[in-house]
Amino acid sequence: MSRLIDEATGNEIKPGDVVTTFRNEEYKLAMISRPAEGNSTGRVIITRPCGHSEDEHKELWWCRGEDAPEVFPSVINARIEG
C-alpha cells in the first residue's frame, strides 16, 4: 500500500491532513495516485474551496466549488513510498 511521507518530518500524511505547497498555499490531501510502472513518482490530489462567491457560481458553469489539482508530491514537499 502506498503512503505519502513528509520530506521534512518523515511523518505520514493522510487524507484530510492540511498540506502547504511551495507557494505557501494551504490545501487538504484528498488522495494519492499510485505511481505507474517505471520511474514515475506518482501524483497527489489536493483540494481547497474555489474562492468564488455564490453569485459567481451562477455565472461560472465550469466551477464545482472546489480547486482540486493533481500535482507531483514534491509540490507539497513529500514523497510516495510503497
PDB file of C-alpha atoms in Angstrom, residues 2-30:
ATOM      1  CA  SER A   2       1.331   3.445  -0.933  1.00  0.00           C
ATOM      2  CA  ARG A   3       1.984   6.032   1.763  1.00  0.00           C
ATOM      3  CA  LEU A   4       2.706   9.750   1.446  1.00  0.00           C
ATOM      4  CA  ILE A   5       5.676  10.865   3.551  1.00  0.00           C
ATOM      5  CA  ASP A   6       6.531  14.449   4.542  1.00  0.00           C
ATOM      6  CA  GLU A   7      10.150  15.033   3.451  1.00  0.00           C
ATOM      7  CA  ALA A   8      10.890  17.441   6.336  1.00  0.00           C
ATOM      8  CA  THR A   9       9.494  15.406   9.243  1.00  0.00           C
ATOM      9  CA  GLY A  10       9.345  11.833   7.949  1.00  0.00           C
ATOM     10  CA  ASN A  11       5.732  11.618   9.144  1.00  0.00           C
ATOM     11  CA  GLU A  12       2.970  10.057   7.069  1.00  0.00           C
ATOM     12  CA  ILE A  13       0.478  12.475   5.507  1.00  0.00           C
ATOM     13  CA  LYS A  14      -3.060  11.059   5.407  1.00  0.00           C
ATOM     14  CA  PRO A  15      -6.201  12.105   3.504  1.00  0.00           C
ATOM     15  CA  GLY A  16      -7.751  15.125   5.204  1.00  0.00           C
ATOM     16  CA  ASP A  17      -4.426  16.426   6.519  1.00  0.00           C
ATOM     17  CA  VAL A  18      -3.608  20.049   5.713  1.00  0.00           C
ATOM     18  CA  VAL A  19      -0.579  20.433   3.449  1.00  0.00           C
ATOM     19  CA  THR A  20       1.271  23.516   2.191  1.00  0.00           C
ATOM     20  CA  THR A  21       2.587  23.958  -1.339  1.00  0.00           C
ATOM     21  CA  PHE A  22       5.925  25.532  -2.268  1.00  0.00           C
ATOM     22  CA  ARG A  23       3.873  28.691  -2.965  1.00  0.00           C
ATOM     23  CA  ASN A  24       2.724  28.665   0.682  1.00  0.00           C
ATOM     24  CA  GLU A  25      -0.877  27.790  -0.274  1.00  0.00           C
ATOM     25  CA  GLU A  26      -2.867  25.551   2.082  1.00  0.00           C
ATOM     26  CA  TYR A  27      -4.785  22.542   0.765  1.00  0.00           C
ATOM     27  CA  LYS A  28      -6.088  19.267   2.168  1.00  0.00           C
ATOM     28  CA  LEU A  29      -4.771  15.972   0.888  1.00  0.00           C
ATOM     29  CA  ALA A  30      -7.541  14.137  -0.945  1.00  0.00           C
TER      30      ALA A  30
END
